[in-house]
GROMACS .gro file of C-alpha atoms in nm:
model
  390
    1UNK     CA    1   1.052   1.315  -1.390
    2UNK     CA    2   1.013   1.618  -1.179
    3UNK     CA    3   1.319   1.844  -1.093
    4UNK     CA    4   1.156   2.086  -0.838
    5UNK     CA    5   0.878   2.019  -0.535
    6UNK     CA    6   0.503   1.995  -0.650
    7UNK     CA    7   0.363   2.222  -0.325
    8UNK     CA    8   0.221   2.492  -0.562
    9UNK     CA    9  -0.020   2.150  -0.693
   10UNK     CA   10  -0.153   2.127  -0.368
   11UNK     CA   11  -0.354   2.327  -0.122
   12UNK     CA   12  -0.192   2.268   0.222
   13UNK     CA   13  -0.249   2.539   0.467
   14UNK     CA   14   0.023   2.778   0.534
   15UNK     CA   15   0.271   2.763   0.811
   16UNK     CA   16   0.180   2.348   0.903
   17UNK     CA   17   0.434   2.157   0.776
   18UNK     CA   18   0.312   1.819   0.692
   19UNK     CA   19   0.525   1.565   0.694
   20UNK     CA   20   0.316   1.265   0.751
   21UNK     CA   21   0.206   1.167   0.398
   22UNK     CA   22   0.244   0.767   0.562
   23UNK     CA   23  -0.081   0.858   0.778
   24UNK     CA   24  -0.275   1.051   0.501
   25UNK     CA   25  -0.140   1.148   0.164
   26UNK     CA   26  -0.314   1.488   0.057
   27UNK     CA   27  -0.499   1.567  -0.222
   28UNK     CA   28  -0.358   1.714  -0.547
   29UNK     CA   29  -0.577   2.042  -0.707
   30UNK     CA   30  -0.619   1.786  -0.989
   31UNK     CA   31  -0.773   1.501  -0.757
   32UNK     CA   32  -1.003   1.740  -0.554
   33UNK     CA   33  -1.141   1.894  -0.907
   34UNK     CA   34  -1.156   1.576  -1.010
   35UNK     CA   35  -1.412   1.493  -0.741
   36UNK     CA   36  -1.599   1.822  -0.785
   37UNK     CA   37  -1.615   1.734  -1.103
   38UNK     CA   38  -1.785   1.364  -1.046
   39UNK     CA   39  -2.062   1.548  -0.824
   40UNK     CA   40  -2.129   1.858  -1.004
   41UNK     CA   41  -2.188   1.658  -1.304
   42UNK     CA   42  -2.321   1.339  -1.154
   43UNK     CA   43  -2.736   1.503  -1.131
   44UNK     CA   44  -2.748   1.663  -1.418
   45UNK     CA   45  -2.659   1.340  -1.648
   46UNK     CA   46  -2.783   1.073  -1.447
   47UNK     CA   47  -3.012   0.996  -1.702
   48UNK     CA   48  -2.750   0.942  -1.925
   49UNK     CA   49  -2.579   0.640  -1.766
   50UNK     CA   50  -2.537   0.343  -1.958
   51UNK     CA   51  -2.430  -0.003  -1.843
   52UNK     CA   52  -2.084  -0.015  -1.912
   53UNK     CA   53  -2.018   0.312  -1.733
   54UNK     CA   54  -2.056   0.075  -1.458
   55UNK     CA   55  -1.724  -0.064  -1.595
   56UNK     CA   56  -1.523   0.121  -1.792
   57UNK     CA   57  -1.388   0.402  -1.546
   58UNK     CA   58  -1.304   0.078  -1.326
   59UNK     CA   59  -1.058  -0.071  -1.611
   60UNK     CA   60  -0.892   0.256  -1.709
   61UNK     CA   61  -0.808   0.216  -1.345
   62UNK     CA   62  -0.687  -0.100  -1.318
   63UNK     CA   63  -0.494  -0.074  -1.616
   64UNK     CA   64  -0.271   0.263  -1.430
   65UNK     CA   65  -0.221   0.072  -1.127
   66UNK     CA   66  -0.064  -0.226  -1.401
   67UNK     CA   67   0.165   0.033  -1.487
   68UNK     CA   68   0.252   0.179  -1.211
   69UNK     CA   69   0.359  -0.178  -1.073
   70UNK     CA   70   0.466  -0.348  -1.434
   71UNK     CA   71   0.238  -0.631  -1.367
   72UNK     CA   72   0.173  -0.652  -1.749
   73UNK     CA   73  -0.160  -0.788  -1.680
   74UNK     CA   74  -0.489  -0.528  -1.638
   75UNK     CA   75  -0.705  -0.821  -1.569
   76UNK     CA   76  -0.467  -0.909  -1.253
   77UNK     CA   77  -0.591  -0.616  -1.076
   78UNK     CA   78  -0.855  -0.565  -0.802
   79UNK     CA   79  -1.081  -0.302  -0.684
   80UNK     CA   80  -1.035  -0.384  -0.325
   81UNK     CA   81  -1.182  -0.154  -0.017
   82UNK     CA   82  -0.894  -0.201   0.232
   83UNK     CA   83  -0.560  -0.395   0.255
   84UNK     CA   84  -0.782  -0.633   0.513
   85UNK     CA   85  -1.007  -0.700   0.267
   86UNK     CA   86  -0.757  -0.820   0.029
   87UNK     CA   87  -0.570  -1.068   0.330
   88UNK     CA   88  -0.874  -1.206   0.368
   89UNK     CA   89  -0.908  -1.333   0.032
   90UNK     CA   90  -0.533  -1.474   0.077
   91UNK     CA   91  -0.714  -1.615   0.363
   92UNK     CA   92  -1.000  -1.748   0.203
   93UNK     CA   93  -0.819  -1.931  -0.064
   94UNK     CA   94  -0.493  -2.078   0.148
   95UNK     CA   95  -0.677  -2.419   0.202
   96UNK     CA   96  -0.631  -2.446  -0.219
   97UNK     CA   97  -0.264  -2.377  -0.192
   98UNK     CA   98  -0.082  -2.758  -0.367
   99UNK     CA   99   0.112  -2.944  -0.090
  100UNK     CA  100  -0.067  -2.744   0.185
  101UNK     CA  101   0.002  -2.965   0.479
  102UNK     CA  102  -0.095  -2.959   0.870
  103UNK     CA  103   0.187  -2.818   1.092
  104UNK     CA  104   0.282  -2.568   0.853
  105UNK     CA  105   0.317  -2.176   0.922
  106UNK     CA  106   0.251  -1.833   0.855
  107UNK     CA  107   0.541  -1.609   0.810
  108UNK     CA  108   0.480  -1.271   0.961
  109UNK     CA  109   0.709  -1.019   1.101
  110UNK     CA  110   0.714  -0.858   1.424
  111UNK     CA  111   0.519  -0.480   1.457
  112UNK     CA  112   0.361  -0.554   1.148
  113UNK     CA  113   0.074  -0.356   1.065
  114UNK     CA  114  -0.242  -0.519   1.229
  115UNK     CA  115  -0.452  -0.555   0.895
  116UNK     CA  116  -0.163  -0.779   0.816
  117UNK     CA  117  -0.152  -0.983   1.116
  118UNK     CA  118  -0.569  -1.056   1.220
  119UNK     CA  119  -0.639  -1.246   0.905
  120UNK     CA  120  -0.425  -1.522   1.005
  121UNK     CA  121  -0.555  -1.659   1.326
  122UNK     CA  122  -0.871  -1.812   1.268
  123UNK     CA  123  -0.743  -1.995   0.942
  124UNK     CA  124  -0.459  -2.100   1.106
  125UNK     CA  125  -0.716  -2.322   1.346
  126UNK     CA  126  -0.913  -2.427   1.044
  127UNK     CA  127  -0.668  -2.571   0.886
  128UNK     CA  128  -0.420  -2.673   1.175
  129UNK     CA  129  -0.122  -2.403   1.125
  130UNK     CA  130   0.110  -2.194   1.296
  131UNK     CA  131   0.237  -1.856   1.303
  132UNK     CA  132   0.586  -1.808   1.302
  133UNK     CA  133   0.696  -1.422   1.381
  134UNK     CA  134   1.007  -1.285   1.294
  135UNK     CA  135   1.073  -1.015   1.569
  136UNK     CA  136   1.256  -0.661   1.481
  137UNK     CA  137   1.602  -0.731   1.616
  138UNK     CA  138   1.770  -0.517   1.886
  139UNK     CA  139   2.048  -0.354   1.721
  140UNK     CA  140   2.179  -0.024   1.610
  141UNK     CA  141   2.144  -0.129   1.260
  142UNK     CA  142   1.849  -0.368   1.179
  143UNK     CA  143   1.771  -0.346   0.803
  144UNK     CA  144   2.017  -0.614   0.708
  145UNK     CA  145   2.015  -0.840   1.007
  146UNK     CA  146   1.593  -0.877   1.037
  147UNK     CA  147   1.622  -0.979   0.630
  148UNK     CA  148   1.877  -1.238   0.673
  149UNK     CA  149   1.681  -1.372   0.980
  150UNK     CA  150   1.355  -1.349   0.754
  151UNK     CA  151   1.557  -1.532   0.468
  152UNK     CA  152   1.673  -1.833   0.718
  153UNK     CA  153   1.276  -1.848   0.858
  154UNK     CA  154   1.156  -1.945   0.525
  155UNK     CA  155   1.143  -2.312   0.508
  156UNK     CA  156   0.938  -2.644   0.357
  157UNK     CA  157   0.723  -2.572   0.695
  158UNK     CA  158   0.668  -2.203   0.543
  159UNK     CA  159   0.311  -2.214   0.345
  160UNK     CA  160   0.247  -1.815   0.320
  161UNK     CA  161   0.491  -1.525   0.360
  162UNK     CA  162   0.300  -1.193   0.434
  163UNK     CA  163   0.528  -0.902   0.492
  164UNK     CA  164   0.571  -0.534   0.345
  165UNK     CA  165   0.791  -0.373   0.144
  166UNK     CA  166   0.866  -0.117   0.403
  167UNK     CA  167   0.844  -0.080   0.735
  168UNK     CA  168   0.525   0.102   0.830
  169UNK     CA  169   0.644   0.209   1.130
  170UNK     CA  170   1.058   0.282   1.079
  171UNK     CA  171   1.081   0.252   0.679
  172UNK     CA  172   1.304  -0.008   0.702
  173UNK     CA  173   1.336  -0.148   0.335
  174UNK     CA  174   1.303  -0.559   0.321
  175UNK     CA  175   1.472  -0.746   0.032
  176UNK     CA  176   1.142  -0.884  -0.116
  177UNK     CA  177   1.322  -1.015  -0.451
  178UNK     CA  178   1.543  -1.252  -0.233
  179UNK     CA  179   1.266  -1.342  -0.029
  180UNK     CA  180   0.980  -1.391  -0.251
  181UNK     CA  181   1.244  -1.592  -0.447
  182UNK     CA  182   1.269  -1.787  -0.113
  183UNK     CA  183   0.928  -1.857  -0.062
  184UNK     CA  184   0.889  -1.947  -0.437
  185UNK     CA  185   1.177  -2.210  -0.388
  186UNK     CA  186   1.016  -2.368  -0.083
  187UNK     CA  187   0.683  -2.371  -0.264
  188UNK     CA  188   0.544  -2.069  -0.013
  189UNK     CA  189   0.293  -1.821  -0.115
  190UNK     CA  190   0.376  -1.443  -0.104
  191UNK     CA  191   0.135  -1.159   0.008
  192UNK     CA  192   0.297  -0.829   0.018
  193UNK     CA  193   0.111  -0.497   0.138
  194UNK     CA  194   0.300  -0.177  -0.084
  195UNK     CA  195   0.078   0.057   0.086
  196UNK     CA  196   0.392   0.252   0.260
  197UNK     CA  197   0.577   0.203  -0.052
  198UNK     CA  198   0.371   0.171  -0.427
  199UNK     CA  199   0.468   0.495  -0.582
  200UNK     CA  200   0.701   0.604  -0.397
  201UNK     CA  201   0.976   0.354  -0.452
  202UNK     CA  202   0.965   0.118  -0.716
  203UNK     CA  203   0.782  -0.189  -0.720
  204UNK     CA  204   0.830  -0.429  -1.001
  205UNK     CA  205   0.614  -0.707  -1.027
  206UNK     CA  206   0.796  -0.899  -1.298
  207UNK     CA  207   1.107  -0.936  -1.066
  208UNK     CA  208   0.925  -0.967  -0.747
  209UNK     CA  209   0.640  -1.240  -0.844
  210UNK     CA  210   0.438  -1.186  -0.526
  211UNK     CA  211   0.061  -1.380  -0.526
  212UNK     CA  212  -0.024  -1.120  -0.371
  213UNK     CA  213   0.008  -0.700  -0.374
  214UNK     CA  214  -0.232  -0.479  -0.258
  215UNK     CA  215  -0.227  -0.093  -0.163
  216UNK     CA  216  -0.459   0.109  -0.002
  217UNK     CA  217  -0.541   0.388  -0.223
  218UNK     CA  218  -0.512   0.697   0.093
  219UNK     CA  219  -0.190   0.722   0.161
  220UNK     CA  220   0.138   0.733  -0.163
  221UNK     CA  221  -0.123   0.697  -0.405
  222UNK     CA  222  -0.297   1.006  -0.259
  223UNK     CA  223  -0.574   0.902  -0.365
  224UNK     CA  224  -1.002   0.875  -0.157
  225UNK     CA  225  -1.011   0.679   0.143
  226UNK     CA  226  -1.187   0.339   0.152
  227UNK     CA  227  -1.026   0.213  -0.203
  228UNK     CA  228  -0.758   0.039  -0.289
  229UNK     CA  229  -0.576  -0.181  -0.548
  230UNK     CA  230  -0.456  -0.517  -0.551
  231UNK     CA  231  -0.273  -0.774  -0.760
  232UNK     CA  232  -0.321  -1.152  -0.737
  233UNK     CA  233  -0.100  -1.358  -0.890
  234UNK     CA  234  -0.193  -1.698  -1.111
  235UNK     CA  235  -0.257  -1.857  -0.782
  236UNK     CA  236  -0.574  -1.690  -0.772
  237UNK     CA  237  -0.727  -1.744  -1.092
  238UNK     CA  238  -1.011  -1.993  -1.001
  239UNK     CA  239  -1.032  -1.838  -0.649
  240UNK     CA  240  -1.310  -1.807  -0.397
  241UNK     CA  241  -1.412  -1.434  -0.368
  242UNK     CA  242  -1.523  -1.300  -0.028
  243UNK     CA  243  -1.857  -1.178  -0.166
  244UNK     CA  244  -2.084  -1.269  -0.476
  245UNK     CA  245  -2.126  -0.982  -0.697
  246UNK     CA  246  -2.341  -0.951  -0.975
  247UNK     CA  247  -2.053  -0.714  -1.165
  248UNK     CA  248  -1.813  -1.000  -1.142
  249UNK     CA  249  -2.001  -1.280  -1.342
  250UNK     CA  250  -1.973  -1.343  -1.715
  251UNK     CA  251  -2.194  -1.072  -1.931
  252UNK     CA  252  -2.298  -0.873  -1.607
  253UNK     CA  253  -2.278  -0.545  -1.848
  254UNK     CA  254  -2.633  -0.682  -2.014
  255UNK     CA  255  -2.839  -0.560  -1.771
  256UNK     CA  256  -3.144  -0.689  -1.997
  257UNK     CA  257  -2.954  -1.032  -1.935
  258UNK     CA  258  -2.891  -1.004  -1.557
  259UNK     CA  259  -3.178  -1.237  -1.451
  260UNK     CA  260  -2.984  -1.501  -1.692
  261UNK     CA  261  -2.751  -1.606  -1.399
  262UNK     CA  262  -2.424  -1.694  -1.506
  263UNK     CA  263  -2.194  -1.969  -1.337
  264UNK     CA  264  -1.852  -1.803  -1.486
  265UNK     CA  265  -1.689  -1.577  -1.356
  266UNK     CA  266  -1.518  -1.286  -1.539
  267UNK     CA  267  -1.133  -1.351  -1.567
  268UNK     CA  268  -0.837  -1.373  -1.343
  269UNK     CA  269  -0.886  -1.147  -1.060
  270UNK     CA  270  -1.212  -0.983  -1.176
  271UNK     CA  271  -1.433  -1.202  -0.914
  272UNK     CA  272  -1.208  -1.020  -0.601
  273UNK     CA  273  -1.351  -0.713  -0.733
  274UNK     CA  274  -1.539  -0.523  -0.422
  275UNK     CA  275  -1.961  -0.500  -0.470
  276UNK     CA  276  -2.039  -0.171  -0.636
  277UNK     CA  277  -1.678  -0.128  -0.723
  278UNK     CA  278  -1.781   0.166  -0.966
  279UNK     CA  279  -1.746   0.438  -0.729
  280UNK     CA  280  -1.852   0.715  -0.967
  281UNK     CA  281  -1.731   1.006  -0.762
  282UNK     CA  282  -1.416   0.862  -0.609
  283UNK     CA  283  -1.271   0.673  -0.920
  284UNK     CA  284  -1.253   0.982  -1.115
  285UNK     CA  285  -1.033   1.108  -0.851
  286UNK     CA  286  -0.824   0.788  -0.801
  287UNK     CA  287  -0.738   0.787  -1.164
  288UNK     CA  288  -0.611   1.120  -1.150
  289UNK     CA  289  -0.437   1.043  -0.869
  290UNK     CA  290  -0.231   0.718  -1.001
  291UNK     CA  291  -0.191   0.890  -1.357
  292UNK     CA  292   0.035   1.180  -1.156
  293UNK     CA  293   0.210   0.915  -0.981
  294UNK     CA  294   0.294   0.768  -1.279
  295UNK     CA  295   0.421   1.131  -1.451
  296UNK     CA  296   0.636   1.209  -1.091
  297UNK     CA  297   0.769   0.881  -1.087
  298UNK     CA  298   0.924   0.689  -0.820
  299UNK     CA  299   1.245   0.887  -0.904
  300UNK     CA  300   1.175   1.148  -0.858
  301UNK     CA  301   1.018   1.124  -0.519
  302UNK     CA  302   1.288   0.935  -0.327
  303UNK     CA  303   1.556   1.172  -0.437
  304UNK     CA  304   1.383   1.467  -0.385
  305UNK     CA  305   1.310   1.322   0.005
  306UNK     CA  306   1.689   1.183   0.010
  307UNK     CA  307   1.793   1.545  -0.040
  308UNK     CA  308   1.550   1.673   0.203
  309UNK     CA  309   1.678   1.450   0.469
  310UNK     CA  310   2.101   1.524   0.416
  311UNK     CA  311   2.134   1.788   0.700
  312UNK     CA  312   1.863   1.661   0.926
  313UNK     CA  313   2.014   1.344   1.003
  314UNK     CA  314   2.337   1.501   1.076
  315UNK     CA  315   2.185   1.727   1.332
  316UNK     CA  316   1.950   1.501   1.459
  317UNK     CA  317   2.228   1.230   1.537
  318UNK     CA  318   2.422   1.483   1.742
  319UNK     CA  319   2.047   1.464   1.992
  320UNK     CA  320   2.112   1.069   2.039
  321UNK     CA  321   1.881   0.950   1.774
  322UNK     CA  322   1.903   0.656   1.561
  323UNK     CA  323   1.865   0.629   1.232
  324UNK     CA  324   1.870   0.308   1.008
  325UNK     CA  325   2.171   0.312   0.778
  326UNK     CA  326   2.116   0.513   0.432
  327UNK     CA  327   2.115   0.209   0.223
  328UNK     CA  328   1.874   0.018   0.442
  329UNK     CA  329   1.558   0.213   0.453
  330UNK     CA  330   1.295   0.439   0.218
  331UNK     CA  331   1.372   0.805   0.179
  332UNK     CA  332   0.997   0.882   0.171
  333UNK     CA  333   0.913   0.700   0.554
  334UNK     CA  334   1.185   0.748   0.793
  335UNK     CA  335   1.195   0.598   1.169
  336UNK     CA  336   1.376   0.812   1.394
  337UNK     CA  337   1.437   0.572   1.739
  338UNK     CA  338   1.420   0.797   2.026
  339UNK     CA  339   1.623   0.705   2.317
  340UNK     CA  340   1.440   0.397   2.515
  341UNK     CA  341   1.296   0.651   2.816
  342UNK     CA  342   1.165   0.856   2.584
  343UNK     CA  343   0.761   0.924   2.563
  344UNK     CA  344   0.723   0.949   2.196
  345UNK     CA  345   0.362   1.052   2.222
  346UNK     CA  346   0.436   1.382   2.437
  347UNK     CA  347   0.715   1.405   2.168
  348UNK     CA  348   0.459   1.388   1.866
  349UNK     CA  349   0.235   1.615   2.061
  350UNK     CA  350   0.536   1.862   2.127
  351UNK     CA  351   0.582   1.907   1.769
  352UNK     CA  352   0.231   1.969   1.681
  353UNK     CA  353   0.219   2.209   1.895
  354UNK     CA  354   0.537   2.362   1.684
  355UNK     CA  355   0.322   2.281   1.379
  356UNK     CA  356   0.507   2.013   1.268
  357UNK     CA  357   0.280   1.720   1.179
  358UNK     CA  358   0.430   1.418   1.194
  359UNK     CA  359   0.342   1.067   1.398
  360UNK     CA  360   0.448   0.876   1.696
  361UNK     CA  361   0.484   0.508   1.583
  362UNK     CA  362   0.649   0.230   1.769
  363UNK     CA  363   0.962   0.370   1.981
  364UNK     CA  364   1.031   0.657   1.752
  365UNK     CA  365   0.880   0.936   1.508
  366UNK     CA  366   0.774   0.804   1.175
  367UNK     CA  367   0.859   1.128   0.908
  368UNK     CA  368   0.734   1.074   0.577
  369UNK     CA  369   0.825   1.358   0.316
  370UNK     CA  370   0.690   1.336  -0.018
  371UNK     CA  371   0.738   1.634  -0.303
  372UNK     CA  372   0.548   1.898  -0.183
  373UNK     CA  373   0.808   1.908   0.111
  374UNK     CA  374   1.027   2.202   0.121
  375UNK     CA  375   1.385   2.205   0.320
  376UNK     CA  376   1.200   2.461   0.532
  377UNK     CA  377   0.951   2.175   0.668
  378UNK     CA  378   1.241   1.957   0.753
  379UNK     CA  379   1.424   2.294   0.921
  380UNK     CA  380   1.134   2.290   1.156
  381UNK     CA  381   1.092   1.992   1.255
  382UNK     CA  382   1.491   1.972   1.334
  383UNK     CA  383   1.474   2.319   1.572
  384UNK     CA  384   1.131   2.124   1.754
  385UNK     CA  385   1.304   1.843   1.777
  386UNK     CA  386   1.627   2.010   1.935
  387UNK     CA  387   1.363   2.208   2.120
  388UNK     CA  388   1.197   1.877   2.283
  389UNK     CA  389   1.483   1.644   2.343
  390UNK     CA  390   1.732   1.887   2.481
   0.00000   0.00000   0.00000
């Protein structure tokens, strides 16, 4: 656990204060050498690969992102190249869900994320289901009203529950346990997308028992763009995968044995593995990436961003902005609702211009704070905000 901010790890450009780490998390020193590293030494030993160096980097991996989400199960986890990618094997698959009945309905929430919402229509006219959205109520305080209206949606009707963590847009915190408990009791499936949340607030897979968890790789796990992680629950163990890949059939390290095509599949969630998964430049850098995570620890992060946020939301309140309750959202992503006339756009824009980076999402400014922040960063974007809306 870290006691003081990690800026001196990172190479952020003087005088922008980045607070946006939900858009884009940076890269560490360690992750950019990291991926030096990979290319500078990727020529000169090229003739040195072996088979299994198609592999191994891969499971060292998969076995961090285990830990980092207690799924106690390496062989549960998934290269995957984007959170849609993963939906769509959720997708793929839902006609093998036990019990799986016309009439039923997908459980989504309202101003979801869209990589969590597109999956769902064209399986829901294959196999004759609904969608059933749970809208972000109107209220001053919404964490604990929109998760006791998600609670009373789930019902025998409910066949899939696909929701995040937290709130992409106003880092509202849902009460997955409950609800995955829910779904489980109703005989639902549970996909849950931690990619605003895995590694910055704790995620326990032993007490939440999704089918489903995937991450994008770019944004809290700070790691290269166009990877990601996933879990997949027992659900999922003789599965359809999206694609056929050679790497994800029984023996596929014997390349002398390749042409011998095997019918099995490696285990558990090894066939949802993307084609040429390897990635010998960016896994380097992903692993460094996830074992730092690991060493910060969700701790850490959140109360390091809980203190940075203490004064600002005092000031800020006295401006007429909301803010969700303390309890009831993530330190780390932080909604601020803007008065209803409001252009939040010009607002964003207005603070770039200040050099505060942030993003206009929804009716508010999404803030998102991680441990290179400094109380200077959140000082700044209090005097442009003051300097915007008054």
């Amino acid at each position: 656990m870290l006691k003081n901010n990690t800026s001196s790890l990172f190479s952020l450009p003087e005088g922008i204060h980045f607070i946006n780490c939900a858009t884009r998390g940076p890269f560490s020193k360690a992750v950019e050498q990291a991926g030096i590293d990979a290319i500078q030494q990727f020529s000169p030993s090229i003739h040195q690969i072996r088979p299994d160096d198609f592999f191994e980097r891969a499971w060292v991996v998969r076995e961090l992102f285990d830990q980092l989400i207690n799924s106690q199960d390496k062989e549960r986890i998934a290269i995957i190249p984007s959170v849609s990618y993963a939906m769509a094997v959720v997708a793929r698959n839902l006609f093998r869900k036990p019990g799986l009945r016309a009439g039923q309905h997908i459980l989504l929430l309202g101003d979801e994320f869209p990589s969590d919402v597109y999956a769902w229509s064209r399986v829901c006219k294959e196999l004759s289901l609904t969608i059933v959205t749970v809208p972000m109520p109107d209220s001053e305080a919404v964490g604990q009203e929109w998760n006791a209206r998600i609670l009373e949606a789930i019902n025998e009707d409910t066949a899939l529950v696909v929701m995040p963590h937290v709130h992409w847009q106003y880092g509202i915190k849902f009460e997955i346990e409950k609800i995955a408990e829910r779904a489980r009791a109703v005989n639902a499936l549970v996909a849950i997308d931690g990619t605003q949340s895995v590694s910055a607030l704790d995620f326990d897979v032993q007490k939440v028992k999704p089918d489903l968890l995937v991450c994008a790789a770019y944004k809290w796990l700070m790691g290269p763009y166009g990877m990601g992680l996933a879990y997949f629950g027992e659900f999922f163990d003789g599965g359809i995968p999206l694609e056929e890949s050679w790497m994800a059939r029984q023996e596929s390290n014997l390349f002398y044995k390749l042409t011998e095509y095997q019918e099995n599949y490696r285990p558990k969630a090894y066939r949802y593995n993307v084609g040429e998964h390897s990635h010998f430049i960016q896994m380097p850098m992903l692993e460094v990436a996830l074992r730092e995570k690991l060493a910060w620890g969700c701790e850490s992060i959140q109360a390091h961003c809980q203190s940075l946020w203490q004064q600002p939301v005092q000031k800020l309140a006295s401006l007429g902005v909301r803010f969700e309750p303390e309890a009831e959202r993530a330190h780390h992503l932080v909604g601020i609702r803007l008065p209803a006339s409001t252009d939040v756009v010009k607002v964003q824009q207005a603070l770039e211009a200040r050099k505060v980076i942030v993003a206009a999402r929804g009716q508010g400014i999404r803030v998102s704070p991680h441990l290179y922040n400094t109380a200077t960063d959140m000082n700044a974007l209090v005097e442009a905000l003051t300097d915007v809306l008054t």
